[in-house]
Short mmCIF file of C-alpha atoms in Angstrom, two decimals:
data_model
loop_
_atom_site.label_atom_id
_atom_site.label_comp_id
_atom_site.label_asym_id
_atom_site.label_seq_id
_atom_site.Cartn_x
_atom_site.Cartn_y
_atom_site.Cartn_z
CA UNK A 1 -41.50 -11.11 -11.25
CA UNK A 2 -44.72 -11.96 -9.84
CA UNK A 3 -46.70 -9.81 -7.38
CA UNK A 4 -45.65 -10.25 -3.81
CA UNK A 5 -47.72 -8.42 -1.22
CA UNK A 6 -49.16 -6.54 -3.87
CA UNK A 7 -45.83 -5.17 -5.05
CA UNK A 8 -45.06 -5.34 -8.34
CA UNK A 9 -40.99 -5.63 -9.87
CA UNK A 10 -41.07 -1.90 -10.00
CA UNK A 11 -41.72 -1.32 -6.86
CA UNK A 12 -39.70 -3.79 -5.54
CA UNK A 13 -36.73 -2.21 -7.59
CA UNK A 14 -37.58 1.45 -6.18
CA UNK A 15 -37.74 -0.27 -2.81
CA UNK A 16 -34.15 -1.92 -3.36
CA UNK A 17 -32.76 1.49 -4.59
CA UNK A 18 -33.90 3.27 -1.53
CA UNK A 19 -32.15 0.78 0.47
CA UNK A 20 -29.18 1.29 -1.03
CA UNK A 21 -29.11 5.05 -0.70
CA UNK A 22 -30.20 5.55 3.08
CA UNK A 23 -29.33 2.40 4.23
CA UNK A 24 -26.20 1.76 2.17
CA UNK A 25 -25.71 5.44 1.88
CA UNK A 26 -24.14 4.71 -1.55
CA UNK A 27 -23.08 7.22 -4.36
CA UNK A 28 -25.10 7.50 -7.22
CA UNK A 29 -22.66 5.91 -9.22
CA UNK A 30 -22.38 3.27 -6.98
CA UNK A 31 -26.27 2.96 -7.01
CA UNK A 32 -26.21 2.60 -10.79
CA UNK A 33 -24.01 -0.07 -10.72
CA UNK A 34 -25.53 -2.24 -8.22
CA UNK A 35 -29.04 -1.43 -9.98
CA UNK A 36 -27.43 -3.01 -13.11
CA UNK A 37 -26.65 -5.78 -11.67
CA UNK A 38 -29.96 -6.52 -10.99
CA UNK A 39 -30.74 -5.83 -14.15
CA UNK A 40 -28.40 -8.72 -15.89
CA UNK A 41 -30.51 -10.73 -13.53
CA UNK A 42 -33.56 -10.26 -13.97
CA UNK A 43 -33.15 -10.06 -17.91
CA UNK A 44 -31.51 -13.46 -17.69
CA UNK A 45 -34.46 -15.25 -15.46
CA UNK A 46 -37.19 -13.32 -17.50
CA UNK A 47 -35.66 -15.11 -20.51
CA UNK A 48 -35.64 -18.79 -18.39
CA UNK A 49 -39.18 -18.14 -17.53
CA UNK A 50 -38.11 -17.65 -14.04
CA UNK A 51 -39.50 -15.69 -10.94
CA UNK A 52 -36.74 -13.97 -9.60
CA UNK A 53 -38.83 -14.37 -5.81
CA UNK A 54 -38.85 -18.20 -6.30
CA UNK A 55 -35.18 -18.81 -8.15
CA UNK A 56 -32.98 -21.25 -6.47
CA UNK A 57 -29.37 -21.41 -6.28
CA UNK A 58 -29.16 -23.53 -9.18
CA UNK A 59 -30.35 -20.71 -11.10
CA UNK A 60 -28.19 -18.14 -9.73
CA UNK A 61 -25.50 -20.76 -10.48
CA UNK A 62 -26.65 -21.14 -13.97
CA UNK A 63 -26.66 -17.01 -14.42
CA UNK A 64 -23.43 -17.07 -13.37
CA UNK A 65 -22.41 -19.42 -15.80
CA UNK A 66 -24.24 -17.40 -18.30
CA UNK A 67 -21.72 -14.48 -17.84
CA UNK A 68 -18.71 -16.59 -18.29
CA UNK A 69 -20.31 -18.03 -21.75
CA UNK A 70 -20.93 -14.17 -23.27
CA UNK A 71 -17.09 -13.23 -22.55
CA UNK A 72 -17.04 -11.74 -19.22
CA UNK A 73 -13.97 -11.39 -17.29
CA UNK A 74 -13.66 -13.18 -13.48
CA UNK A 75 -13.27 -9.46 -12.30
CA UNK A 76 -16.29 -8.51 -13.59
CA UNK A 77 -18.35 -11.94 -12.82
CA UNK A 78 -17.15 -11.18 -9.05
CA UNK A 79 -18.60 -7.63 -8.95
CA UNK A 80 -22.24 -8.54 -10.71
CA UNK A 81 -22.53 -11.83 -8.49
CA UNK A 82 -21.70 -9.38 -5.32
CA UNK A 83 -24.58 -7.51 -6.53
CA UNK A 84 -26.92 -10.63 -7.16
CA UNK A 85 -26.32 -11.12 -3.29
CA UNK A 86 -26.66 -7.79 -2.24
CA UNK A 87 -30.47 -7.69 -3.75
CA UNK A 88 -31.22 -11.06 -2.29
CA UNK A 89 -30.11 -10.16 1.37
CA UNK A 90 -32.49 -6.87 0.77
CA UNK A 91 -35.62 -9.14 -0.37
CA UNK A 92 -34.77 -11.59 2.71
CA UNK A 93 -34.49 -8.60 5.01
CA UNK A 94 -37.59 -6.64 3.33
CA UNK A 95 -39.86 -9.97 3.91
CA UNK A 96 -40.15 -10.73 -0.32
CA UNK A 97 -38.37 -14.29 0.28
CA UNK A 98 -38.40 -16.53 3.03
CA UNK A 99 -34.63 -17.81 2.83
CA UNK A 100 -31.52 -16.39 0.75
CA UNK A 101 -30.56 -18.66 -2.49
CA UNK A 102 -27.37 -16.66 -2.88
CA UNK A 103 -25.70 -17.44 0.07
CA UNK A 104 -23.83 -20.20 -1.12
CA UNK A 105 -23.51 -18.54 -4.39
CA UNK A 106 -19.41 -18.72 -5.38
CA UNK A 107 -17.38 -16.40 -7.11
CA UNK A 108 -15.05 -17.02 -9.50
CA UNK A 109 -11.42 -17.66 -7.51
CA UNK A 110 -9.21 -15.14 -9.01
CA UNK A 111 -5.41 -14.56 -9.32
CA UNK A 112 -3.50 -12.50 -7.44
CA UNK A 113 -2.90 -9.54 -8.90
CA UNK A 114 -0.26 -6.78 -7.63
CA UNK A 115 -0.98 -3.27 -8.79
CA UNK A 116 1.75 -1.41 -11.18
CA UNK A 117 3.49 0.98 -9.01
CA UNK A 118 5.59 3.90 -9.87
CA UNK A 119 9.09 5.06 -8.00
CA UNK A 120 9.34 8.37 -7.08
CA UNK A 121 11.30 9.32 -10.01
CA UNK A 122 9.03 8.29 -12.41
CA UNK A 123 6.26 10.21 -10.47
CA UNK A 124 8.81 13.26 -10.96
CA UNK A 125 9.41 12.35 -14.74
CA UNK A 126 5.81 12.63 -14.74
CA UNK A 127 5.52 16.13 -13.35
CA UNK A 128 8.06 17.58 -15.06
CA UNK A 129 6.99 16.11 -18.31
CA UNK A 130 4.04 18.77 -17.92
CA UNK A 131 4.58 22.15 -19.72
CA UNK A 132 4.06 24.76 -17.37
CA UNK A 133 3.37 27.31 -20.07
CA UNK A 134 -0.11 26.02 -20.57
CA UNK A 135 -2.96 27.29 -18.66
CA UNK A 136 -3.40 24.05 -17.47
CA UNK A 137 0.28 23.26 -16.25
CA UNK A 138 0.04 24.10 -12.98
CA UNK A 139 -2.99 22.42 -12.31
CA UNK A 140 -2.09 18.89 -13.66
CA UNK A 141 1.39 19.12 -11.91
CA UNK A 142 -1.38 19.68 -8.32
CA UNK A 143 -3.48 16.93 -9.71
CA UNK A 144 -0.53 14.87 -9.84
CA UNK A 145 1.07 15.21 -6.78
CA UNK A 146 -2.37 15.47 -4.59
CA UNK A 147 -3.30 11.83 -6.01
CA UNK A 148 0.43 10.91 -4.30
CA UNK A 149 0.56 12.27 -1.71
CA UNK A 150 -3.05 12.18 -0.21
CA UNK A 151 -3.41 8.50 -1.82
CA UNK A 152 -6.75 9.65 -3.11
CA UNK A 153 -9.15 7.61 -5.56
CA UNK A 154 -9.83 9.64 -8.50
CA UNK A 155 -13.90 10.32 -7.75
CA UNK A 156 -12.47 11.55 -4.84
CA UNK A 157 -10.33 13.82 -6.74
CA UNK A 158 -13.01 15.27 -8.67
CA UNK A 159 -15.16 16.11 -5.97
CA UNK A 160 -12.54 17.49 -3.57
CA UNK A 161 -13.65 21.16 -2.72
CA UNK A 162 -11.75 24.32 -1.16
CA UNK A 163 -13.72 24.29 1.78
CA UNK A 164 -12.70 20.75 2.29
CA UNK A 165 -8.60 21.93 2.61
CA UNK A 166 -6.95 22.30 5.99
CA UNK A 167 -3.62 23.52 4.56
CA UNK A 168 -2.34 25.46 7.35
CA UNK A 169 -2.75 22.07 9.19
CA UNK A 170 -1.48 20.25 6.64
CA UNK A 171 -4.94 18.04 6.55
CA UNK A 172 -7.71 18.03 3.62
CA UNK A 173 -10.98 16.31 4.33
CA UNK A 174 -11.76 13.63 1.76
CA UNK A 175 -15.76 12.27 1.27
CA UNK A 176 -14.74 8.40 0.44
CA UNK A 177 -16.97 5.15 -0.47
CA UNK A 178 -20.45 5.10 1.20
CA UNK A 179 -20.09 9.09 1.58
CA UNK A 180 -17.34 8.38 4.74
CA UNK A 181 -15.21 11.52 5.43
CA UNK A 182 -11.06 10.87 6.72
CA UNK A 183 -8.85 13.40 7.57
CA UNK A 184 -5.65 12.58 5.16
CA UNK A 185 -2.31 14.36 5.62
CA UNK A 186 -1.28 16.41 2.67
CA UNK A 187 2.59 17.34 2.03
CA UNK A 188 4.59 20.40 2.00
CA UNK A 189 5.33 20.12 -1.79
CA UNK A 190 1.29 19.27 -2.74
CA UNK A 191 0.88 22.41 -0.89
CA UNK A 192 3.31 24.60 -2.54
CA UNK A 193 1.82 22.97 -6.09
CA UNK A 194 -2.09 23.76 -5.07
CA UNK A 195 -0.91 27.66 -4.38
CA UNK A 196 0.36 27.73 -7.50
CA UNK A 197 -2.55 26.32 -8.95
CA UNK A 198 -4.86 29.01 -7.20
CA UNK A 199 -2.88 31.64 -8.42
CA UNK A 200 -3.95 30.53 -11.93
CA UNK A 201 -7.71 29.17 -10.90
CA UNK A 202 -8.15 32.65 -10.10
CA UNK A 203 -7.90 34.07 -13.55
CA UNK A 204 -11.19 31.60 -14.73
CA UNK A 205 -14.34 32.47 -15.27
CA UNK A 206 -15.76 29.84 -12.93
CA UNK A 207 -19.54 28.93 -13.80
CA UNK A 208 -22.42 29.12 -11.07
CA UNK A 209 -21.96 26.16 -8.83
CA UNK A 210 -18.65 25.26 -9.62
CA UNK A 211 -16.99 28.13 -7.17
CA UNK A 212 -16.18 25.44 -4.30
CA UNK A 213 -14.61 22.64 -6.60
CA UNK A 214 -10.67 22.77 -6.42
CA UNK A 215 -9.94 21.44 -9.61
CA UNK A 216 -11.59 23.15 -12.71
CA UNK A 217 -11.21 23.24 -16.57
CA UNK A 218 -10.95 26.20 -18.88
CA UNK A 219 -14.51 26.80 -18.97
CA UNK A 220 -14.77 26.73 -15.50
CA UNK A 221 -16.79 23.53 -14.71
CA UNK A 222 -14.97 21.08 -12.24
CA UNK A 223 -13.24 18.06 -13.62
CA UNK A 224 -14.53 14.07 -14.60
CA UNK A 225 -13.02 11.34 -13.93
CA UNK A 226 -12.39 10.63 -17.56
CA UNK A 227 -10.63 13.66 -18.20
CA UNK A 228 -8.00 12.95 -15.22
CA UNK A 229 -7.43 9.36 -16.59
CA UNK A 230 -6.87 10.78 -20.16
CA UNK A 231 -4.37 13.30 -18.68
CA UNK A 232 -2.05 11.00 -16.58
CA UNK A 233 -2.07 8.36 -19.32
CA UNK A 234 -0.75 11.09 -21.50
CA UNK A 235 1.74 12.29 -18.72
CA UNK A 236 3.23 8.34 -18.30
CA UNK A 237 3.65 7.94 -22.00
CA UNK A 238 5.45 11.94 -22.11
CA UNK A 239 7.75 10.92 -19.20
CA UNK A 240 8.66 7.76 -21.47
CA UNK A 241 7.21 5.13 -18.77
CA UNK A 242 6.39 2.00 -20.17
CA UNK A 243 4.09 1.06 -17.45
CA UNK A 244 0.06 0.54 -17.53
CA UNK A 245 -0.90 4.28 -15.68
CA UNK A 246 -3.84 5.28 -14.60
CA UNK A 247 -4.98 7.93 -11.50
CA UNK A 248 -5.34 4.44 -9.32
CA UNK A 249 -1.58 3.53 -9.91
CA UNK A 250 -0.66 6.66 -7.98
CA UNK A 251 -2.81 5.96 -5.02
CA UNK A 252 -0.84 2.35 -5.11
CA UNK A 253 2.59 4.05 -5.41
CA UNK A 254 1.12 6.07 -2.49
CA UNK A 255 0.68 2.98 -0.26
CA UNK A 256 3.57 1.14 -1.39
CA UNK A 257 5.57 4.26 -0.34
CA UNK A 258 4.39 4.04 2.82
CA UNK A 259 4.07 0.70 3.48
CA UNK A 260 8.30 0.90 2.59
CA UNK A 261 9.06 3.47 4.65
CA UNK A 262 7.91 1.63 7.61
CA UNK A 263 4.35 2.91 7.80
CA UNK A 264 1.76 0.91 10.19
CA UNK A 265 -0.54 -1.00 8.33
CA UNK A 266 -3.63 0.12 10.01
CA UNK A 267 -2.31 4.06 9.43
CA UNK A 268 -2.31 3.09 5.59
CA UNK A 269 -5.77 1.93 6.21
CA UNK A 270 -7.12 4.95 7.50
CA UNK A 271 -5.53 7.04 4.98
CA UNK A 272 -6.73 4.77 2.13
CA UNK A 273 -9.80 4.88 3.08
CA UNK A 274 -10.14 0.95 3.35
CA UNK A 275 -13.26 -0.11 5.08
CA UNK A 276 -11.41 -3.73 5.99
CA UNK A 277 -7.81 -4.40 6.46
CA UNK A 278 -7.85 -7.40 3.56
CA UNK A 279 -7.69 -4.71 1.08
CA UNK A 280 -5.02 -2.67 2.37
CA UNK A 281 -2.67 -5.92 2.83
CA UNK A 282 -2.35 -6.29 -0.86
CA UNK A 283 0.92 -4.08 -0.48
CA UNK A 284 2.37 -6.38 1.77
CA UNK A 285 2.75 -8.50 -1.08
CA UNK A 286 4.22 -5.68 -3.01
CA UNK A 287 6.50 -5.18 -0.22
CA UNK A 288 7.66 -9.03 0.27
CA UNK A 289 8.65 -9.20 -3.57
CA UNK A 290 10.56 -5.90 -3.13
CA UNK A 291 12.67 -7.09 0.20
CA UNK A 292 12.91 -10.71 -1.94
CA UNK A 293 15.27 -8.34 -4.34
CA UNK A 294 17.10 -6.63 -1.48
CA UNK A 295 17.68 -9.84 -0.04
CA UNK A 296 19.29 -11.79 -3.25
CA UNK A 297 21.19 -8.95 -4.34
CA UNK A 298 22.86 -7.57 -0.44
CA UNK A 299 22.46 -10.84 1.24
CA UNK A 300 25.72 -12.42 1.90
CA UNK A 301 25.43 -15.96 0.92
CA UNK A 302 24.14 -14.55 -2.52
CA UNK A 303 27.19 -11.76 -2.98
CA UNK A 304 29.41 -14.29 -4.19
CA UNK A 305 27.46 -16.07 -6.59
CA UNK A 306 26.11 -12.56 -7.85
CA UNK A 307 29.80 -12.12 -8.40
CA UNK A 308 30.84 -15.12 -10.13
CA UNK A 309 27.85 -14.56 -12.41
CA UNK A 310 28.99 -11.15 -13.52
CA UNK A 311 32.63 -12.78 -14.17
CA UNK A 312 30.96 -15.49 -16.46
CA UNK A 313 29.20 -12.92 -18.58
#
């Protein structure tokens, strides 16, 4: 990158980070990412011999390109090309480009895809495949039934603290995407498994700074993300579910849940955590599919050929 008001590329990326953090008010992790993504693009116009302040769309277009051709997944392509246009509306806003060249920059068009969900009974096969005579049983039988019930991602998880819990009005407070606090319900039986968690948390020696973090190891340091996903993956394959698990599924099953029972899609919303409603209607494709089955196997005009089928086998 050339110098641009006497700013040089490293400037210009401390500049863009900033933005992200107070104006964005991302996560760190979510910083990282984006700052990646910048970095794919910059090491790919470096090696065209191209200024990153004078690229065109036909070079974002050929960068994107670029990532299909080294393996990488439409997914993927989707995120980094989200944060290719994220940097370019900064250096339009911040004055280091006169017009935008990503803004008719396309994603890939991807597939739908509907999330795995799990029944209640598998989310109980889950629990009780946990062995409550390990330190740790009562905890992962709370972790489990907290990422159910509340619908909660798994950073989210993680980071949950005791002074954020409202139990005795049935309410935690949950720091989402873009640092947002909700208020999410939490039931009766996530409840009853958190006490019985604390009466075991309270037996660790919990290390200096840890104190307000509700979930904790043996060593008393607060939980990662990778340690949760290693646990429930365990759990699916102990309860003998054949299913693709992770902590995400259970926020899905969480939704789906609700969405069954007759829950308002804008209530899911809010208890997701969903900054726009596009999001949250992927269960109302996991709904359709579901009242597809009711509908072919109670419906009347499909009883008797159900029967005759049975008959012929």
């Amino acid at each position: 990158m050339k110098e641009n008001s006497k700013k040089t590329q490293a400037n210009v990326l401390k500049s863009y980070r900033r933005y992200l953090r107070l104006q964005k008010n991302f996560t760190e992790n979510t910083l990282d990412a984006y700052m990646l993504d910048v970095e794919k693009l910059l090491l790919y116009l470096k090696g065209e011999h191209q200024d990153p302040l004078t690229a065109t769309l036909e070079d974002l277009q050929h960068f994107a390109a670029s990532l299909h051709d080294i393996g990488i997944g439409p997914r993927s392509q989707c995120r980094i090309l989200s944060g290719v246009r994220s940097f370019y509306r900064f250096l339009l806003l911040d004055g280091y480009i006169d017009s935008d060249p990503s803004e008719l920059l396309e994603s890939p068009q991807l597939g739908e895809h509907l999330p795995e969900v799990l029944s209640v009974q598998e989310v109980d096969a889950m629990e009780a495949a946990i062995d409550l005579s390990k330190p740790e049983g009562h905890r992962n039988r709370a972790i489990i039934e907290v990422l159910f019930s509340c619908g909660l991602r798994v950073s989210e998880l993680v980071t949950l603290h005791l002074s954020d819990l409202y139990l005795d009005d049935g309410f935690i407070r949950v720091m989402g995407k873009g640092r947002k606090e909700r208020l999410v319900p939490i039931s009766p039986r996530a409840i009853s498994e958190l006490n019985l968690w604390f009466d075991d948390r309270r037996h660790l020696n919990i290390k200096k700074g840890e104190e307000d973090f509700v979930f904790l190891n043996r060593r008393g340091s607060h939980l990662t993300r990778t340690m949760i996903f290693i646990m429930i993956k365990q759990l699916a394959a102990d309860a003998g579910i054949q299913k693709t698990v992770s902590p995400h599924t259970l926020r899905h099953s969480f939704a789906t849940c609700l969405l069954e029972g007759g829950a308002d899609l804008r209530a899911i919303q809010a208890m997701l955590g969903h900054e726009s409603i596009g999001t949250t209607e992927i269960y109302t494709h996991i709904d359709t599919s579901h009242l597809r089955e009711e509908i072919l196997l109670h419906h009347p005009r499909n009883i008797k050929n159900n029967e005759l089928n049975e008959i012929s086998r």
